[in-house]
Coordinates of C-alpha atoms and ligand atoms in Angstrom, one line a residue:
M1 CA 18.7 -28.2 4.5
A2 CA 15.2 -27.9 6.2
S3 CA 12.6 -25.2 5.6
N4 CA 10.4 -23.7 7.7
A5 CA 8.1 -22.5 5.2
A6 CA 4.2 -22.3 6.4
K7 CA 1.6 -22.0 3.6
P8 CA 0.5 -19.2 2.5
K9 CA -2.3 -18.0 5.0
R10 CA -4.0 -14.8 4.6
L11 CA -4.4 -12.9 8.3
Y12 CA -6.9 -13.0 10.2
Q13 CA -10.4 -11.4 7.9
T14 CA -13.0 -10.9 11.3
I15 CA -15.0 -7.6 9.0
S16 CA -14.7 -7.5 5.4
S17 CA -12.9 -4.3 5.2
V18 CA -14.6 -2.2 2.9
E19 CA -17.1 -2.1 6.3
N20 CA -13.8 -1.2 8.1
A21 CA -13.4 2.2 5.0
Y22 CA -17.1 2.8 4.9
Q23 CA -17.3 3.2 9.0
Q24 CA -14.5 5.5 8.6
F25 CA -15.7 7.4 5.4
D26 CA -18.9 7.7 8.9
R27 CA -17.1 8.7 11.3
A28 CA -15.2 11.3 10.2
A29 CA -17.9 12.6 7.9
K30 CA -20.3 13.9 10.9
F31 CA -17.7 15.4 11.6
L32 CA -17.3 17.8 8.1
D33 CA -21.0 17.8 8.3
L34 CA -21.2 16.0 4.7
T35 CA -24.8 16.0 3.7
P36 CA -26.3 13.1 2.1
N37 CA -26.3 14.0 -1.5
Q38 CA -22.6 15.0 -0.8
I39 CA -21.9 11.2 0.5
A40 CA -23.6 9.8 -2.2
V41 CA -21.6 11.2 -4.8
I42 CA -17.8 10.6 -3.1
K43 CA -18.7 7.3 -0.8
A44 CA -19.1 4.5 -3.4
P45 CA -17.3 3.4 -6.4
R46 CA -17.9 4.8 -9.2
R47 CA -18.0 2.0 -11.3
V48 CA -16.1 -1.7 -10.6
V49 CA -15.3 -4.3 -13.0
D50 CA -15.2 -8.3 -12.8
L51 CA -13.6 -10.3 -15.6
Q52 CA -12.6 -13.4 -16.9
L53 CA -9.2 -13.7 -18.3
P54 CA -9.0 -16.9 -19.9
V55 CA -4.6 -17.7 -20.9
R56 CA -2.3 -20.5 -22.0
M57 CA -0.1 -22.6 -19.3
D58 CA 3.4 -23.5 -20.9
N59 CA 1.8 -26.9 -21.1
G60 CA -0.8 -25.7 -23.1
D61 CA -4.0 -25.5 -21.2
I62 CA -5.8 -22.4 -20.7
R63 CA -7.0 -21.2 -17.2
V64 CA -9.3 -18.8 -16.1
F65 CA -8.4 -15.8 -13.8
Q66 CA -10.9 -13.7 -11.9
G67 CA -9.8 -10.1 -12.1
Y68 CA -10.7 -6.9 -10.9
L69 CA -11.3 -3.5 -11.3
V70 CA -11.8 -0.7 -9.2
Q71 CA -12.5 2.8 -9.7
H72 CA -13.4 4.7 -7.0
N73 CA -13.0 8.6 -7.6
I74 CA -11.8 10.1 -10.2
G75 CA -12.8 14.0 -9.3
R76 CA -9.4 15.1 -8.7
G77 CA -7.3 13.6 -11.5
P78 CA -7.2 9.7 -12.4
A79 CA -7.7 7.1 -10.8
K80 CA -4.3 6.1 -9.2
G81 CA -4.1 1.9 -7.5
G82 CA -2.0 -0.5 -7.8
I83 CA -3.0 -4.0 -8.9
R84 CA -2.1 -6.6 -6.8
F85 CA -2.1 -10.5 -8.4
H86 CA -3.2 -12.8 -4.9
P87 CA -4.4 -16.4 -5.0
Q88 CA -7.0 -15.2 -1.9
V89 CA -8.4 -11.4 -3.1
S90 CA -11.5 -10.8 -3.0
L91 CA -14.0 -7.8 -4.7
D92 CA -15.1 -6.6 -1.3
E93 CA -11.0 -5.7 -0.3
V94 CA -10.1 -4.5 -4.1
K95 CA -13.4 -2.2 -3.3
A96 CA -11.6 -1.0 -0.4
L97 CA -8.6 -0.6 -1.5
A98 CA -9.4 1.6 -4.4
F99 CA -11.9 3.7 -1.6
W100 CA -8.2 4.1 0.2
M101 CA -6.8 5.2 -2.9
T102 CA -9.4 7.8 -3.3
Y103 CA -8.6 9.7 0.4
K104 CA -4.5 8.5 0.2
C105 CA -4.1 10.7 -2.8
A106 CA -5.8 13.9 -0.9
V107 CA -4.2 13.9 1.9
V108 CA -0.6 13.9 0.1
N109 CA -2.9 16.4 -2.0
I110 CA -1.7 14.9 -4.7
P111 CA -4.2 15.7 -7.7
M112 CA -5.6 12.1 -9.0
G113 CA -8.4 9.5 -7.6
G114 CA -8.3 5.8 -6.3
A115 CA -9.0 2.8 -8.1
K116 CA -7.3 -0.6 -7.5
G117 CA -7.2 -3.7 -10.2
A118 CA -6.5 -7.7 -8.7
V119 CA -5.5 -10.6 -10.8
L120 CA -6.5 -14.0 -8.7
C121 CA -3.2 -16.2 -9.4
D122 CA -0.3 -16.8 -7.0
P123 CA 2.8 -15.1 -8.6
K124 CA 5.7 -18.0 -6.7
Q125 CA 3.3 -21.1 -9.0
H126 CA 4.2 -19.6 -12.4
T127 CA 5.9 -19.2 -14.7
T128 CA 7.9 -16.1 -16.6
G129 CA 5.8 -16.8 -19.0
E130 CA 2.7 -17.4 -17.6
I131 CA 2.5 -14.1 -15.2
E132 CA 3.4 -11.6 -18.6
R133 CA 0.9 -13.2 -20.1
I134 CA -1.8 -12.2 -17.6
S135 CA -0.5 -9.1 -17.0
R136 CA -1.1 -8.6 -21.2
R137 CA -4.5 -9.9 -21.0
Y138 CA -6.1 -8.1 -17.8
F139 CA -5.1 -5.0 -19.4
S140 CA -5.5 -5.2 -23.0
D141 CA -9.0 -7.0 -21.9
L142 CA -9.2 -3.6 -19.7
I143 CA -7.4 -1.1 -22.0
E144 CA -10.5 1.1 -22.6
L145 CA -11.0 2.3 -19.2
F146 CA -6.4 2.4 -18.8
G147 CA -4.7 5.7 -19.3
P148 CA -2.2 8.6 -18.9
D149 CA -5.0 10.6 -18.0
R150 CA -7.4 8.5 -17.6
N151 CA -6.5 5.5 -15.0
V152 CA -2.8 5.2 -13.8
P153 CA -1.9 1.0 -12.2
A154 CA 0.8 0.8 -10.1
P155 CA 2.4 -2.5 -8.0
D156 CA 0.8 -4.2 -5.4
V157 CA 1.2 -7.0 -3.4
G158 CA 1.8 -9.8 -6.0
T159 CA 3.3 -7.0 -8.9
N160 CA 6.5 -5.7 -10.0
P161 CA 8.2 -3.5 -12.1
Q162 CA 8.4 -5.8 -14.4
I163 CA 4.1 -6.4 -14.4
M164 CA 4.7 -2.2 -14.7
A165 CA 6.8 -2.9 -18.4
W166 CA 4.6 -5.1 -19.8
F167 CA 1.8 -3.8 -19.2
M168 CA 3.0 -0.2 -20.3
D169 CA 4.2 -2.3 -23.5
T170 CA 0.3 -4.1 -23.8
Y171 CA -0.9 -0.7 -23.9
S172 CA 1.5 1.4 -26.2
M173 CA 1.2 -2.1 -28.6
H174 CA -2.2 -0.6 -28.7
K175 CA -2.3 2.8 -28.9
R176 CA 1.0 2.7 -31.6
D177 CA 2.8 5.4 -28.9
F178 CA 5.3 4.9 -25.6
L179 CA 2.9 5.7 -23.2
P180 CA 4.9 5.3 -20.2
A181 CA 2.8 7.4 -17.9
V182 CA 0.4 4.8 -18.3
V183 CA 1.2 3.3 -15.9
T184 CA 4.0 4.4 -12.8
G185 CA 6.3 2.3 -10.7
K186 CA 8.0 1.1 -14.1
P187 CA 12.2 -0.4 -14.1
L188 CA 14.4 2.8 -14.3
E189 CA 15.3 2.1 -17.8
V190 CA 11.3 2.2 -19.9
G191 CA 10.4 5.6 -17.6
G192 CA 10.6 4.3 -14.3
S193 CA 11.4 7.2 -11.2
K194 CA 14.8 7.5 -9.2
A195 CA 13.4 6.1 -5.6
R196 CA 10.3 4.5 -6.5
L197 CA 11.2 1.0 -5.2
Q198 CA 11.5 2.9 -2.1
S199 CA 9.8 5.1 -1.8
T200 CA 6.6 3.4 0.4
G201 CA 8.6 2.5 3.2
A202 CA 11.0 6.7 2.8
G203 CA 7.4 7.9 3.1
V204 CA 6.1 5.3 5.9
V205 CA 9.9 6.8 7.6
H206 CA 8.7 10.8 7.3
C207 CA 6.0 9.8 8.9
V208 CA 7.5 7.8 11.9
R209 CA 10.2 10.4 12.5
S210 CA 7.3 12.8 11.6
A211 CA 6.2 11.7 15.2
L212 CA 9.0 10.9 17.4
Q213 CA 9.7 14.4 16.5
H214 CA 6.4 15.1 17.6
L215 CA 6.3 13.1 21.4
G216 CA 9.0 14.9 22.0
T217 CA 12.0 12.1 21.2
N218 CA 14.2 10.2 18.1
V219 CA 14.8 7.1 15.9
N220 CA 18.3 6.2 17.4
G221 CA 18.0 3.2 20.0
C222 CA 14.3 2.7 19.3
R223 CA 13.3 -0.6 19.1
V224 CA 10.9 -1.5 15.8
A225 CA 8.9 -4.3 15.1
I226 CA 8.1 -5.3 11.7
Q227 CA 5.5 -7.7 10.3
G228 CA 6.3 -8.4 6.2
F229 CA 9.1 -7.8 5.0
G230 CA 8.2 -7.4 1.4
N231 CA 9.0 -4.2 -0.7
V232 CA 6.9 -1.8 2.5
G233 CA 8.4 -3.3 5.1
S234 CA 11.5 -4.3 4.6
N235 CA 12.7 -0.5 2.7
V236 CA 11.1 -0.1 6.6
A237 CA 13.3 -1.9 8.2
K238 CA 16.6 -1.0 6.0
L239 CA 16.0 2.6 6.7
L240 CA 14.8 2.9 9.9
W241 CA 18.4 0.3 11.2
D242 CA 20.0 2.5 8.8
Q243 CA 19.0 5.7 11.5
G244 CA 20.3 4.5 14.2
A245 CA 16.6 2.4 15.1
K246 CA 17.4 -1.1 16.6
I247 CA 14.3 -3.6 14.4
V248 CA 14.0 -6.5 17.1
A249 CA 10.9 -8.6 15.2
V250 CA 10.8 -8.7 11.8
S251 CA 7.9 -11.5 10.4
D252 CA 6.8 -13.1 6.9
I253 CA 4.2 -15.4 5.3
S254 CA 7.5 -17.9 6.5
G255 CA 7.0 -17.8 10.1
A256 CA 8.9 -14.9 13.3
Y257 CA 11.7 -13.6 14.3
S258 CA 12.8 -11.6 17.3
N259 CA 16.4 -10.3 18.8
K260 CA 16.0 -8.3 21.7
K261 CA 19.5 -7.0 21.4
G262 CA 18.5 -6.2 17.2
I263 CA 18.5 -8.0 14.8
D264 CA 20.4 -7.4 11.9
I265 CA 19.2 -5.9 9.1
S266 CA 21.8 -6.5 6.1
A267 CA 21.9 -10.4 7.1
A268 CA 18.1 -10.5 7.1
L269 CA 18.0 -8.2 3.2
E270 CA 21.0 -10.6 2.1
H271 CA 18.8 -14.1 3.7
V272 CA 15.5 -12.6 2.4
Q273 CA 17.0 -12.8 -1.3
R274 CA 19.8 -15.9 -1.6
H275 CA 15.9 -17.7 -0.6
R276 CA 12.9 -15.4 -0.9
D277 CA 11.8 -15.8 2.6
L278 CA 12.8 -15.3 5.8
S279 CA 12.3 -19.3 6.3
G280 CA 15.6 -21.0 7.9
F281 CA 16.6 -17.0 9.9
E282 CA 16.8 -18.4 13.0
Q283 CA 19.9 -21.2 12.1
G284 CA 23.0 -19.6 13.2
G285 CA 21.8 -17.4 15.8
A286 CA 20.9 -14.0 14.3
A287 CA 17.4 -13.8 15.5
D288 CA 14.7 -16.4 17.8
K289 CA 12.0 -17.9 16.3
L290 CA 8.8 -16.9 17.4
E291 CA 6.3 -19.7 18.2
D292 CA 3.4 -18.3 16.3
A293 CA 4.6 -15.8 13.8
E294 CA 2.0 -12.5 16.1
Q295 CA 3.7 -12.9 18.1
L296 CA 5.1 -10.1 16.7
L297 CA 2.3 -8.3 17.4
H298 CA 3.2 -8.2 20.8
V299 CA 6.8 -7.9 21.7
D300 CA 7.9 -5.2 23.6
T301 CA 9.1 -2.8 21.7
D302 CA 8.4 1.2 21.0
I303 CA 7.4 1.1 17.8
L304 CA 4.9 -1.4 15.3
I305 CA 4.7 -1.7 12.0
P306 CA 2.5 -3.3 10.6
A307 CA 3.3 -4.1 5.8
A308 CA 1.7 -6.8 5.2
L309 CA -1.7 -7.3 4.4
E310 CA -5.4 -6.4 5.7
N311 CA -6.9 -7.0 9.4
A312 CA -3.6 -8.1 10.7
I313 CA -4.7 -6.3 13.9
T314 CA -8.1 -7.4 15.4
A315 CA -9.9 -7.1 18.2
Q316 CA -8.7 -11.3 19.3
N317 CA -5.0 -10.7 19.5
V318 CA -5.3 -6.9 20.6
S319 CA -4.4 -6.5 23.2
G320 CA -0.6 -7.5 23.6
V321 CA 0.4 -4.7 22.1
K322 CA 2.5 -3.1 23.5
A323 CA 3.7 -0.1 21.4
R324 CA 3.0 3.2 22.5
I325 CA 3.4 4.0 18.3
I326 CA 2.0 1.5 15.2
A327 CA 3.1 2.9 11.5
E328 CA 0.4 1.2 9.5
G329 CA 2.8 0.3 6.5
A330 CA 0.1 -1.9 5.0
N331 CA -3.9 -0.9 4.4
G332 CA -6.4 -2.1 6.4
P333 CA -4.5 -3.1 9.0
I334 CA -6.3 -3.4 12.0
T335 CA -9.9 -3.4 12.3
P336 CA -12.2 -0.5 13.9
D337 CA -12.7 -2.6 17.5
A338 CA -9.5 -3.2 17.2
D339 CA -8.8 -0.2 16.8
Q340 CA -10.4 1.5 19.2
V341 CA -9.1 -0.5 22.0
L342 CA -5.3 1.5 21.1
Q343 CA -6.5 4.5 20.9
E344 CA -8.6 4.1 24.1
K345 CA -5.2 3.1 25.7
G346 CA -3.6 6.1 24.1
A347 CA -1.6 4.3 21.2
F348 CA -0.1 6.7 18.8
I349 CA -1.2 5.4 15.0
I350 CA -0.1 6.8 12.1
P351 CA -3.1 6.2 9.7
D352 CA -2.8 4.3 6.8
I353 CA -3.9 6.8 4.2
L354 CA -1.1 8.9 5.4
C355 CA 2.2 6.4 6.3
N356 CA 2.0 4.8 3.0
A357 CA 1.2 7.8 1.1
G358 CA 4.9 7.6 0.2
G359 CA 5.0 5.3 -3.1
V360 CA 1.5 6.7 -4.7
T361 CA 4.0 10.0 -3.9
V362 CA 6.8 9.2 -6.4
S363 CA 4.4 7.5 -9.0
Y364 CA 2.8 11.1 -9.2
L365 CA 6.2 11.7 -9.4
E366 CA 7.1 9.3 -12.0
W367 CA 3.4 10.2 -14.0
V368 CA 4.9 14.5 -14.1
Q369 CA 8.7 12.9 -15.6
N370 CA 7.1 11.2 -17.6
R371 CA 4.6 14.0 -19.6
M372 CA 7.7 16.5 -18.9
G373 CA 10.3 13.3 -21.1
Y374 CA 12.7 15.7 -18.6
Y375 CA 14.2 12.5 -15.5
W376 CA 15.8 14.2 -11.8
Q377 CA 18.1 13.2 -9.8
L378 CA 17.2 11.0 -6.8
E379 CA 17.7 14.0 -4.0
R380 CA 14.8 15.6 -6.4
V381 CA 13.0 13.0 -5.7
Q382 CA 13.9 12.6 -2.2
A383 CA 13.1 16.1 -2.0
E384 CA 9.7 16.2 -3.2
L385 CA 8.4 13.1 -0.7
S386 CA 10.1 14.8 1.6
T387 CA 8.1 17.8 1.8
I388 CA 4.8 16.2 0.4
M389 CA 5.0 13.6 3.1
H390 CA 6.0 16.4 5.8
A391 CA 3.4 18.7 4.9
A392 CA 0.7 16.6 4.7
F393 CA 1.9 14.7 8.6
K394 CA 2.1 18.8 10.0
S395 CA -1.3 18.9 8.7
V396 CA -3.3 15.6 9.5
L397 CA -1.8 17.1 13.1
E398 CA -3.2 20.3 13.6
T399 CA -6.4 19.0 12.3
A400 CA -6.3 16.1 14.8
E401 CA -5.6 19.2 17.5
R402 CA -7.8 21.2 16.4
H403 CA -10.9 18.8 16.3
D404 CA -9.6 16.8 18.9
C405 CA -9.7 13.9 17.3
S406 CA -7.4 10.6 16.2
L407 CA -4.7 10.6 13.9
R408 CA -7.2 9.1 10.8
M409 CA -10.1 10.9 11.5
A410 CA -8.0 14.0 11.2
A411 CA -5.9 12.3 8.1
Y412 CA -9.9 11.4 6.7
I413 CA -11.2 15.4 7.3
C414 CA -8.4 16.7 5.1
A415 CA -9.2 14.0 2.5
I416 CA -12.3 14.2 2.7
R417 CA -12.2 17.4 2.0
R418 CA -10.6 17.2 -0.3
V419 CA -12.6 15.0 -2.9
T420 CA -16.1 17.4 -1.0
Q421 CA -14.7 20.5 -2.7
A422 CA -13.3 19.0 -6.5
A423 CA -17.0 17.9 -6.6
E424 CA -18.9 20.8 -5.5
L425 CA -16.8 23.0 -8.2
R426 CA -17.4 20.0 -11.1
G427 CA -21.2 20.0 -9.9
L428 CA -22.6 16.9 -12.0
Y429 CA -22.6 16.4 -15.8
A430 CA -26.0 15.7 -17.3
Ligands
NAD501 P1 5.1 -7.6 -1.0 O1 4.1 -8.8 -1.1 O2 5.4 -7.5 -1.4 O3 5.4 -8.0 0.5 C1 3.7 -8.7 2.1 C2 5.3 -9.7 3.1 O4 4.3 -9.3 3.7 C3 5.5 -10.9 2.7 O5 7.1 -10.4 2.5 C4 4.8 -11.8 2.9 O6 6.3 -12.8 3.4 C5 4.2 -11.4 4.2 N1 3.3 -12.1 4.2 C6 1.9 -12.4 3.8 N2 1.7 -13.2 4.9 C7 2.1 -12.7 6.1 C8 1.4 -13.2 7.2 N3 0.5 -13.9 7.9 N4 2.4 -12.7 8.6 C9 3.3 -11.8 7.9 N5 3.5 -11.4 7.0 C10 3.1 -11.5 6.0 O7 3.8 -6.3 -1.2 P2 4.0 -4.7 -0.2 O8 3.8 -3.8 -1.9 O9 4.6 -5.0 0.8 O10 2.5 -4.9 0.6 C11 2.4 -4.9 1.2 C12 2.0 -3.7 2.3 O11 1.7 -2.9 2.1 C13 -0.5 -4.8 1.6 O12 -1.3 -3.9 2.2 C14 0.0 -2.8 0.1 O13 -0.6 -2.8 -0.2 C15 0.9 -2.2 0.8 N6 0.9 0.0 0.3 C16 2.4 -1.1 -0.3 C17 2.8 0.2 -1.3 C18 3.8 -0.5 -2.1 O14 4.4 0.3 -2.5 N7 3.9 -1.9 -2.6 C19 1.6 1.1 -0.9 C20 0.7 1.0 0.0 C21 0.5 0.2 0.1

């Protein structure tokens, strides 16, 4: 079968991600009348590590990989944030992602700070053994900075539960103890939590349902387009499809596929399981392949869910976006200028720091279970997630109504207030 798979490429990079994050912060800080001293403590990252990781390849050669770790803020608890394995990740992006983690934890009010890590590598180009050695080298080089009370990583783009198990094992071997709480998103067999794999998608769906309820409608028959069909995108697709939504378009690195009558999501999932991605999904008439993957953003739909990478909706492509609700499954998928255009059009945008916080919320629940040594049933984890997500959505919506601002600003107002209060209460050591 001919493959339509495109070469991996990044989404549009029209603005620095950290610039995007800081612009959001600055606008929200004005609502809170923060002083320059308060801003100085909570805006920029507290620690930035740039490291070179020599790793032996299967053929005996040594390759040196660029790695990063950014710890943004630990005022409210240990730093929390995923580790990304991607060939083109930049330090700028890692700083932005660490920043978003601080405010994401604060918006759902879990007691953790923000961090992010990355290794510049393409997991698809390496054997399992090479990925294991890259993972263990990264974790052992940074061993002093990680820990259940310091920095608790999790999976992100390009990493998975197996890599988390290697991280946990590396840490436990160094410390001569069994310490599963050092990392979350682990396999169930070594201290993972039920519902963790689906949790980010489940959180997005809780937000979408709350938004629909607020707008006086419901999920049944709603048309949805989803950009990205990885962990977040595919779980959102499955959950919304199960609940009666019509998924009219999906995309991944191989391209975008649409079907006005609705895509059979179980067939799409099966296809990805067999072929790694959606390439060839159009064969057999399950969907039409769109000429350009970007057209997914412009399909006629009620809900658009960008769930791939940053900077997907930009000033260049925003004018064609028709969806009334945009749920940011990815981090930073809308550039500030595009955001402005969408706000003016009256789009209901559920901001990333709220919308995709389900993953970090269940990560926190995994960390709690690890520390208790007692593991909950699926229903308990799902119920805790639902309670936290609905409470956060409600408080962001009320804040937006009180300040007459967007949900994005409201989410930052809620989050920045909590981080500022923690900083004030702790004071400065020294
Ligand atoms: P993933 O690697 O599992 O999936 C990414 C998907 O995006 C893949 O299907 C890939 O093919 C697709 N993609 C890449 N480039 C694309 C392009 N140009 N056009 C269309 N699709 C493209 O990653 P993930 O874990 O699903 O994460 C997706 C986003 O969600 C990222 O921004 C991540 O930071 C964010 N996020 C993830 C989690 C989590 O728990 N996994 C939690 C919070 C936020």
